[in-house]
CSV table of C-alpha atoms and ligand atoms in Angstrom, one decimal:
chain,number,residue,atom,x,y,z
A,1,MET,CA,93.7,2.3,94.9
A,2,ALA,CA,95.3,-0.3,94.0
A,3,GLU,CA,94.8,-1.8,90.0
A,4,ILE,CA,92.9,-5.1,90.0
A,5,LYS,CA,93.6,-7.2,87.4
A,6,PHE,CA,90.9,-9.1,85.5
A,7,VAL,CA,92.0,-12.7,83.7
A,8,LYS,CA,88.9,-13.7,81.6
A,9,ALA,CA,87.5,-17.7,81.9
A,10,ASP,CA,87.8,-19.4,78.6
A,11,LYS,CA,84.5,-20.7,79.1
A,12,LEU,CA,82.0,-20.0,81.7
A,13,LYS,CA,79.8,-22.3,83.8
A,14,GLU,CA,76.2,-23.6,83.6
A,15,LYS,CA,74.5,-21.7,86.3
A,16,VAL,CA,72.7,-24.4,88.8
A,17,ASP,CA,69.3,-24.1,90.4
A,18,VAL,CA,70.1,-24.2,93.8
A,19,SER,CA,67.1,-25.6,95.2
A,20,THR,CA,68.7,-29.0,94.2
A,21,ILE,CA,72.1,-28.3,95.6
A,22,GLY,CA,73.7,-28.5,99.0
A,23,PHE,CA,75.2,-26.1,100.8
A,24,GLY,CA,78.8,-24.8,99.4
A,25,THR,CA,79.1,-27.3,96.5
A,26,HIS,CA,79.4,-25.4,93.4
A,27,PHE,CA,81.4,-22.4,92.8
A,28,THR,CA,81.3,-19.7,90.4
A,29,ASP,CA,83.3,-18.5,87.0
A,30,TYR,CA,85.9,-16.2,89.1
A,31,MET,CA,87.8,-15.4,92.3
A,32,PHE,CA,89.4,-12.8,93.6
A,33,ARG,CA,93.4,-13.1,94.8
A,34,MET,CA,96.0,-11.4,96.3
A,35,ASP,CA,99.1,-12.3,97.6
A,36,TYR,CA,101.6,-11.3,100.4
A,37,ASN,CA,105.3,-11.7,100.7
A,38,PRO,CA,107.7,-9.1,103.0
A,39,GLN,CA,109.3,-7.0,100.0
A,40,GLU,CA,106.0,-6.3,98.3
A,41,GLY,CA,103.5,-6.6,101.3
A,42,TRP,CA,100.1,-7.4,99.6
A,43,HIS,CA,99.9,-7.1,96.2
A,44,GLY,CA,98.8,-8.7,93.1
A,45,ALA,CA,95.1,-8.0,93.1
A,46,SER,CA,93.5,-9.8,90.6
A,47,ILE,CA,90.0,-11.6,89.7
A,48,VAL,CA,90.8,-14.8,88.3
A,49,PRO,CA,88.8,-17.8,87.2
A,50,TYR,CA,87.9,-20.3,89.8
A,51,GLU,CA,90.6,-22.9,89.6
A,52,GLU,CA,92.5,-25.3,92.0
A,53,VAL,CA,95.5,-23.4,94.0
A,54,LYS,CA,98.9,-25.2,93.9
A,55,VAL,CA,100.5,-26.1,97.8
A,56,SER,CA,104.0,-27.0,98.7
A,57,PRO,CA,103.4,-30.5,100.3
A,58,ALA,CA,105.6,-28.6,103.2
A,59,ASN,CA,102.9,-25.6,103.1
A,60,THR,CA,102.9,-24.4,106.7
A,61,THR,CA,98.6,-24.1,106.7
A,62,LEU,CA,98.8,-28.0,106.1
A,63,HIS,CA,101.0,-28.6,109.0
A,64,TYR,CA,100.2,-25.8,111.6
A,65,GLY,CA,97.1,-24.1,110.5
A,66,GLN,CA,97.7,-20.8,110.4
A,67,ALA,CA,94.4,-19.8,108.7
A,68,ILE,CA,91.7,-17.3,108.8
A,69,PHE,CA,88.4,-17.0,106.7
A,70,GLU,CA,85.1,-15.4,106.7
A,71,GLY,CA,81.6,-16.0,105.6
A,72,CYS,CA,79.2,-13.4,104.1
A,73,LYS,CA,76.3,-13.6,101.7
A,74,ALA,CA,75.1,-11.4,98.3
A,75,TYR,CA,71.2,-11.1,97.7
A,76,VAL,CA,69.2,-9.8,95.1
A,77,THR,CA,66.5,-7.2,96.0
A,78,LYS,CA,63.6,-7.3,95.0
A,79,GLU,CA,63.8,-4.8,92.2
A,80,GLY,CA,66.8,-6.8,91.0
A,81,LYS,CA,69.8,-4.9,92.6
A,82,PRO,CA,72.6,-7.0,93.8
A,83,VAL,CA,73.7,-6.1,97.2
A,84,LEU,CA,76.1,-7.3,100.1
A,85,PHE,CA,75.2,-7.5,103.7
A,86,ARG,CA,77.3,-6.0,106.2
A,87,GLY,CA,80.4,-6.9,103.6
A,88,LYS,CA,82.6,-4.2,105.4
A,89,ASP,CA,81.9,-5.6,109.1
A,90,HIS,CA,83.4,-9.0,107.8
A,91,ILE,CA,86.2,-7.6,105.9
A,92,ALA,CA,87.2,-5.8,109.7
A,93,ARG,CA,86.7,-9.0,111.0
A,94,LEU,CA,89.1,-11.2,109.0
A,95,ASN,CA,91.5,-8.5,110.0
A,96,ARG,CA,90.9,-9.0,113.6
A,97,SER,CA,91.1,-12.5,113.2
A,98,ALA,CA,94.5,-11.8,111.2
A,99,LYS,CA,95.6,-10.0,114.6
A,100,ILE,CA,95.2,-13.2,116.7
A,101,LEU,CA,97.0,-15.7,113.9
A,102,ASP,CA,99.7,-13.0,113.5
A,103,ILE,CA,99.2,-12.8,109.4
A,104,PRO,CA,99.7,-9.5,108.1
A,105,GLN,CA,97.1,-6.8,108.2
A,106,LEU,CA,95.4,-6.9,104.6
A,107,PRO,CA,94.4,-3.6,103.1
A,108,GLU,CA,90.5,-3.5,103.8
A,109,ASP,CA,89.7,-0.9,100.8
A,110,VAL,CA,91.6,-3.4,98.4
A,111,ALA,CA,90.3,-6.6,100.0
A,112,TYR,CA,86.4,-4.5,100.0
A,113,GLU,CA,87.2,-3.3,96.2
A,114,GLY,CA,88.1,-6.6,95.2
A,115,LEU,CA,85.2,-8.0,96.4
A,116,ILE,CA,82.5,-5.7,95.1
A,117,LYS,CA,84.5,-5.9,91.6
A,118,LEU,CA,84.0,-9.7,91.8
A,119,LEU,CA,80.7,-9.7,92.8
A,120,ALA,CA,79.7,-7.5,89.9
A,121,ILE,CA,81.5,-9.7,87.5
A,122,GLU,CA,79.3,-12.7,89.3
A,123,LYS,CA,75.9,-10.8,90.2
A,124,ASP,CA,74.1,-13.5,87.4
A,125,TRP,CA,75.2,-16.3,90.2
A,126,ILE,CA,73.4,-14.9,93.3
A,127,PRO,CA,70.0,-16.8,93.0
A,128,ASN,CA,67.2,-14.7,94.2
A,129,GLY,CA,64.3,-17.3,95.1
A,130,PRO,CA,63.1,-17.0,99.0
A,131,GLY,CA,66.0,-16.6,101.2
A,132,GLN,CA,68.7,-17.7,98.7
A,133,SER,CA,72.0,-16.4,98.5
A,134,LEU,CA,75.4,-16.1,97.1
A,135,TYR,CA,77.3,-16.9,100.0
A,136,ILE,CA,80.9,-15.5,100.2
A,137,ARG,CA,83.9,-16.9,101.4
A,138,PRO,CA,87.1,-15.0,101.8
A,139,PHE,CA,90.1,-16.6,103.2
A,140,VAL,CA,93.9,-16.5,103.9
A,141,TYR,CA,96.4,-19.0,104.3
A,142,ALA,CA,100.0,-19.5,105.3
A,143,THR,CA,102.0,-20.3,102.1
A,144,ASP,CA,105.6,-20.9,103.3
A,145,PRO,CA,107.3,-24.4,102.3
A,146,PHE,CA,108.8,-24.8,105.5
A,147,LEU,CA,108.3,-27.4,108.2
A,148,GLY,CA,109.9,-25.3,111.0
A,149,VAL,CA,107.3,-23.9,113.6
A,150,SER,CA,107.3,-20.2,112.8
A,151,VAL,CA,104.9,-17.3,111.6
A,152,SER,CA,104.9,-18.0,107.6
A,153,GLN,CA,106.6,-15.3,105.6
A,154,THR,CA,104.1,-15.5,102.7
A,155,TYR,CA,100.2,-15.6,102.3
A,156,THR,CA,97.3,-15.9,100.2
A,157,PHE,CA,94.0,-14.2,100.3
A,158,LEU,CA,91.3,-15.5,97.9
A,159,ILE,CA,87.7,-15.0,97.9
A,160,ILE,CA,85.3,-17.6,96.2
A,161,LEU,CA,81.4,-17.4,95.8
A,162,SER,CA,79.0,-20.3,96.1
A,163,PRO,CA,75.2,-20.0,95.5
A,164,VAL,CA,73.3,-21.4,98.0
A,165,ALA,CA,69.5,-22.3,99.1
A,166,ALA,CA,67.5,-21.2,101.7
A,167,TYR,CA,68.8,-23.1,104.9
A,168,TYR,CA,65.2,-23.8,105.9
A,169,ALA,CA,63.6,-24.5,102.7
A,170,HIS,CA,61.1,-26.7,104.2
A,171,GLY,CA,60.1,-24.5,107.4
A,172,PHE,CA,61.9,-24.2,110.4
A,173,ALA,CA,63.4,-27.3,111.8
A,174,PRO,CA,64.5,-26.4,115.8
A,175,VAL,CA,67.6,-28.0,116.5
A,176,LYS,CA,68.2,-30.5,119.6
A,177,ILE,CA,71.6,-29.1,121.2
A,178,MET,CA,73.5,-31.0,124.1
A,179,VAL,CA,75.2,-28.9,126.5
A,180,GLU,CA,78.8,-30.1,126.3
A,181,ASP,CA,80.1,-31.0,129.7
A,182,LYS,CA,83.2,-33.2,128.5
A,183,TYR,CA,84.7,-31.7,125.5
A,184,SER,CA,86.5,-28.2,124.8
A,185,ARG,CA,87.1,-26.2,121.5
A,186,ALA,CA,88.5,-22.6,122.9
A,187,CYS,CA,89.7,-21.4,126.3
A,188,HIS,CA,90.6,-18.2,127.8
A,189,GLY,CA,93.9,-17.1,126.0
A,190,GLY,CA,93.0,-19.5,123.1
A,191,LEU,CA,91.6,-18.8,119.9
A,192,GLY,CA,88.1,-18.8,120.2
A,193,ALA,CA,87.8,-14.6,119.0
A,194,ALA,CA,89.3,-15.6,115.9
A,195,LYS,CA,87.6,-17.2,113.1
A,196,THR,CA,90.5,-19.6,112.3
A,197,PRO,CA,90.2,-23.2,111.0
A,198,ALA,CA,91.6,-24.9,114.5
A,199,ASN,CA,88.4,-23.8,116.0
A,200,TYR,CA,86.3,-26.5,113.9
A,201,ALA,CA,89.3,-28.8,114.2
A,202,ALA,CA,88.6,-28.8,117.9
A,203,SER,CA,84.8,-29.1,117.4
A,204,LEU,CA,84.5,-32.4,115.1
A,205,HIS,CA,84.9,-35.0,117.9
A,206,ALA,CA,82.5,-33.7,119.9
A,207,GLY,CA,79.9,-33.0,117.6
A,208,LEU,CA,80.1,-36.3,115.7
A,209,VAL,CA,79.9,-37.8,119.5
A,210,ALA,CA,76.4,-35.8,120.1
A,211,HIS,CA,75.3,-36.8,116.5
A,212,GLU,CA,76.0,-40.7,117.4
A,213,LYS,CA,73.5,-39.7,120.6
A,214,GLY,CA,70.9,-38.0,118.1
A,215,TYR,CA,71.4,-34.7,118.5
A,216,ASP,CA,72.4,-32.1,116.0
A,217,GLN,CA,75.0,-29.8,117.5
A,218,VAL,CA,77.4,-29.1,120.6
A,219,LEU,CA,76.7,-26.1,123.1
A,220,TRP,CA,80.0,-25.5,124.2
A,221,THR,CA,80.8,-24.3,127.7
A,222,ASP,CA,84.0,-22.8,129.1
A,223,ALA,CA,87.0,-25.3,129.0
A,224,ALA,CA,88.0,-24.7,132.8
A,225,GLU,CA,84.7,-25.8,134.8
A,226,HIS,CA,82.0,-26.5,131.7
A,227,LYS,CA,79.8,-24.6,133.5
A,228,TRP,CA,79.5,-21.1,131.7
A,229,ILE,CA,77.8,-20.7,128.3
A,230,GLY,CA,79.9,-20.2,125.0
A,231,GLU,CA,78.2,-20.7,121.5
A,232,VAL,CA,77.4,-23.4,119.0
A,233,GLY,CA,80.6,-24.3,117.0
A,234,SER,CA,79.2,-22.0,114.3
A,235,MET,CA,76.7,-19.9,115.6
A,236,ASN,CA,76.3,-17.7,118.6
A,237,ILE,CA,73.6,-18.4,120.9
A,238,LEU,CA,70.8,-16.3,122.5
A,239,PHE,CA,68.2,-16.8,125.2
A,240,LYS,CA,65.3,-14.9,125.8
A,241,ILE,CA,64.8,-15.2,129.6
A,242,ASP,CA,61.9,-13.6,131.1
A,243,GLY,CA,61.1,-11.0,128.3
A,244,LYS,CA,65.0,-10.0,128.5
A,245,ILE,CA,67.4,-11.5,125.4
A,246,VAL,CA,70.5,-12.7,126.8
A,247,THR,CA,73.4,-14.0,125.4
A,248,PRO,CA,77.1,-14.6,126.2
A,249,GLU,CA,79.3,-11.6,126.8
A,250,LEU,CA,82.6,-11.3,124.1
A,251,ASP,CA,85.2,-12.6,126.3
A,252,GLY,CA,88.2,-13.8,123.8
A,253,THR,CA,86.6,-17.7,123.8
A,254,ILE,CA,83.8,-16.6,121.6
A,255,LEU,CA,83.7,-15.2,118.1
A,256,ASP,CA,82.4,-11.5,117.5
A,257,GLY,CA,79.5,-12.7,115.4
A,258,ILE,CA,78.3,-10.5,112.9
A,259,THR,CA,74.4,-11.8,113.0
A,260,ARG,CA,74.8,-11.8,116.6
A,261,ARG,CA,75.4,-7.9,116.4
A,262,THR,CA,72.8,-7.8,113.8
A,263,VAL,CA,70.4,-9.4,116.4
A,264,LEU,CA,71.1,-7.4,119.4
A,265,ARG,CA,71.2,-4.2,117.5
A,266,ILE,CA,67.4,-4.5,116.0
A,267,ALA,CA,66.0,-6.3,119.5
A,268,ARG,CA,67.3,-3.2,121.3
A,269,GLU,CA,66.0,-1.0,118.5
A,270,TRP,CA,62.3,-2.9,119.1
A,271,GLY,CA,62.8,-1.8,122.9
A,272,TYR,CA,63.8,-5.3,124.3
A,273,GLU,CA,66.2,-5.1,127.4
A,274,VAL,CA,69.4,-6.8,125.9
A,275,GLU,CA,72.2,-8.2,128.3
A,276,GLU,CA,75.7,-9.4,127.1
A,277,ARG,CA,77.0,-11.4,130.4
A,278,LYS,CA,77.8,-14.5,131.9
A,279,ILE,CA,75.4,-17.2,131.6
A,280,SER,CA,75.9,-20.6,133.7
A,281,VAL,CA,74.3,-23.7,133.0
A,282,ASP,CA,72.6,-23.8,136.2
A,283,GLU,CA,71.0,-20.2,135.4
A,284,LEU,CA,69.2,-21.8,132.3
A,285,LEU,CA,68.2,-25.1,134.4
A,286,GLU,CA,66.8,-22.6,136.9
A,287,ALA,CA,64.9,-20.6,134.4
A,288,HIS,CA,63.6,-23.7,132.5
A,289,LYS,CA,62.1,-24.9,135.8
A,290,SER,CA,60.6,-22.0,136.8
A,291,GLY,CA,59.0,-21.0,132.9
A,292,LYS,CA,61.0,-18.0,132.3
A,293,LEU,CA,63.6,-19.8,129.5
A,294,GLU,CA,60.8,-18.2,126.6
A,295,GLU,CA,63.2,-19.2,123.7
A,296,VAL,CA,66.4,-20.0,122.7
A,297,PHE,CA,68.3,-20.0,119.2
A,298,GLY,CA,71.6,-19.7,117.5
A,299,SER,CA,72.6,-16.7,115.2
A,300,GLY,CA,75.2,-17.1,112.4
A,301,THR,CA,75.4,-16.0,108.3
A,302,ALA,CA,74.5,-19.4,107.3
A,303,ALA,CA,71.0,-20.3,108.7
A,304,VAL,CA,70.8,-16.3,110.0
A,305,ILE,CA,68.5,-17.6,112.8
A,306,SER,CA,68.2,-20.9,114.0
A,307,PRO,CA,65.8,-21.7,116.7
A,308,VAL,CA,66.6,-24.4,119.5
A,309,GLY,CA,63.8,-26.8,120.2
A,310,GLU,CA,65.6,-28.4,122.8
A,311,LEU,CA,69.1,-28.3,125.0
A,312,ILE,CA,70.0,-31.2,126.6
A,313,CYS,CA,72.4,-31.0,129.9
A,314,GLY,CA,74.1,-33.9,131.3
A,315,THR,CA,75.3,-36.9,130.1
A,316,GLU,CA,74.6,-39.8,133.0
A,317,ASN,CA,71.0,-38.5,133.8
A,318,PRO,CA,70.5,-36.0,131.1
A,319,VAL,CA,67.9,-32.9,131.7
A,320,HIS,CA,65.9,-32.3,128.4
A,321,MET,CA,64.8,-28.9,128.3
A,322,VAL,CA,61.9,-29.0,125.9
A,323,LEU,CA,61.5,-25.3,124.5
A,324,ASN,CA,58.1,-24.1,122.9
A,325,ASP,CA,57.5,-27.3,122.3
A,326,GLY,CA,60.2,-27.5,119.9
A,327,LYS,CA,58.8,-25.2,117.3
A,328,ILE,CA,60.0,-22.1,116.5
A,329,GLY,CA,59.5,-18.9,119.2
A,330,PRO,CA,57.4,-15.7,118.3
A,331,PHE,CA,60.9,-13.6,118.7
A,332,ALA,CA,62.9,-15.6,116.9
A,333,GLN,CA,60.4,-16.0,113.7
A,334,LYS,CA,59.9,-11.9,114.0
A,335,MET,CA,63.7,-11.6,113.9
A,336,TYR,CA,64.4,-14.0,111.1
A,337,ASP,CA,61.5,-12.3,109.4
A,338,TYR,CA,62.5,-8.9,109.9
A,339,ILE,CA,66.0,-9.6,108.9
A,340,ASP,CA,65.0,-11.8,105.7
A,341,GLN,CA,63.6,-8.2,104.6
A,342,LEU,CA,66.7,-6.4,105.4
A,343,HIS,CA,68.5,-8.8,103.2
A,344,THR,CA,66.9,-8.4,100.1
A,345,CYS,CA,65.6,-4.1,101.2
A,346,GLU,CA,62.0,-5.4,101.4
A,347,THR,CA,62.3,-3.2,104.8
A,348,GLU,CA,63.7,-0.1,105.2
A,349,ASP,CA,67.5,-0.4,106.1
A,350,LYS,CA,68.0,2.0,108.9
A,351,TYR,CA,71.1,0.5,109.8
A,352,GLY,CA,73.0,0.7,107.0
A,353,PHE,CA,73.9,-3.0,106.6
A,354,VAL,CA,73.2,-3.1,102.9
A,355,GLU,CA,75.8,-2.2,100.8
A,356,PRO,CA,75.3,-1.7,96.9
A,357,ILE,CA,76.9,-4.0,94.2
A,358,GLU,CA,76.7,-1.7,91.3
B,1,PLP,C1,80.9,-17.9,111.5
B,1,PLP,C2,80.9,-17.9,112.9
B,1,PLP,C3,80.1,-17.4,114.0
B,1,PLP,C4,78.7,-16.7,113.4
B,1,PLP,O1,79.4,-15.4,112.7
B,1,PLP,P1,78.2,-14.6,111.9
B,1,PLP,O2,79.3,-13.5,111.8
B,1,PLP,O3,77.3,-14.4,112.3
B,1,PLP,O4,78.2,-15.4,110.8
B,1,PLP,C5,79.6,-18.1,115.0
B,1,PLP,N1,80.8,-18.5,115.9
B,1,PLP,C6,81.8,-19.2,115.0
B,1,PLP,C7,82.8,-20.1,115.8
B,1,PLP,C8,81.7,-18.9,113.9
B,1,PLP,O5,83.3,-19.4,113.2
């Protein structure tokens, strides 16, 4: 196991009341760092004070976007123990994204050990109110100071931590989502399966347009025909159709969400039939018409479960599919409650999702 250096901060910050701050606005005292060059490989694993990082104005990430990231969460259990939710799966996905972006594979054991050590040092930053957590952002970016277009030779890996409030502090607020029929985010052969900034850059304008129309987010459809359902920018999408749980298959254009995996695993455990397959916009319109589209919800680390109250299809004469009178459906509610209890070990974790921090 690599030696992880620890550089102590001169002064620690005041802890914040997370119920008064927005998502991702405050950061803890320390971060984990590791660097890469071809001579040494990944090296210099250390926990250092949270501080600004220096980059060259010619930094290749700034110009060409060769970067990847993760997002996971740590919680405090009812007994006051700090725990991490599916951290190993998130580190493994970081390496799958690395492959897609030609970033050298991270030593997963060192990255994971660094994360656990960092969390042990920062455990007092994990808020313990209902639904509150410490959001973890591991990321890798290219650091070559070079304007030529090529795969970078050097990289930096950082893990930063941000205390966050419950996403739905005042009860669920089901979202209105526009089924996108003009813009595209990812295509076959593209970067959709990687957690990488490019997918977000490609989604910002369409998101803004949807906002201007009064909708919360965009549900991406396939780039070629706008016929097949993909995912919502930062969440996977799931449907309850005629009693079955249905979600788009992992076809390379959407992210293999860890929350998606969690939901599908639990749904199967509960005895639901689960289908990962192609779903067309027409199928949804048909299912809604015949009363078989029972629930729609997103899954992602930030909100865990995000109920969809309304799906809007088409721009000329839009069809508004209202779901459950715009309220959260019983399946999504039950799933949210169960995962919420798993996070804090209020229910037995028979899946091995919860990882101890110390
Ligand atoms: C992070 C992310 C998700 C959700 O993944 P989780 O692992 O469940 O947090 C879904 N789609 C995209 C594009 C993402 O970046």
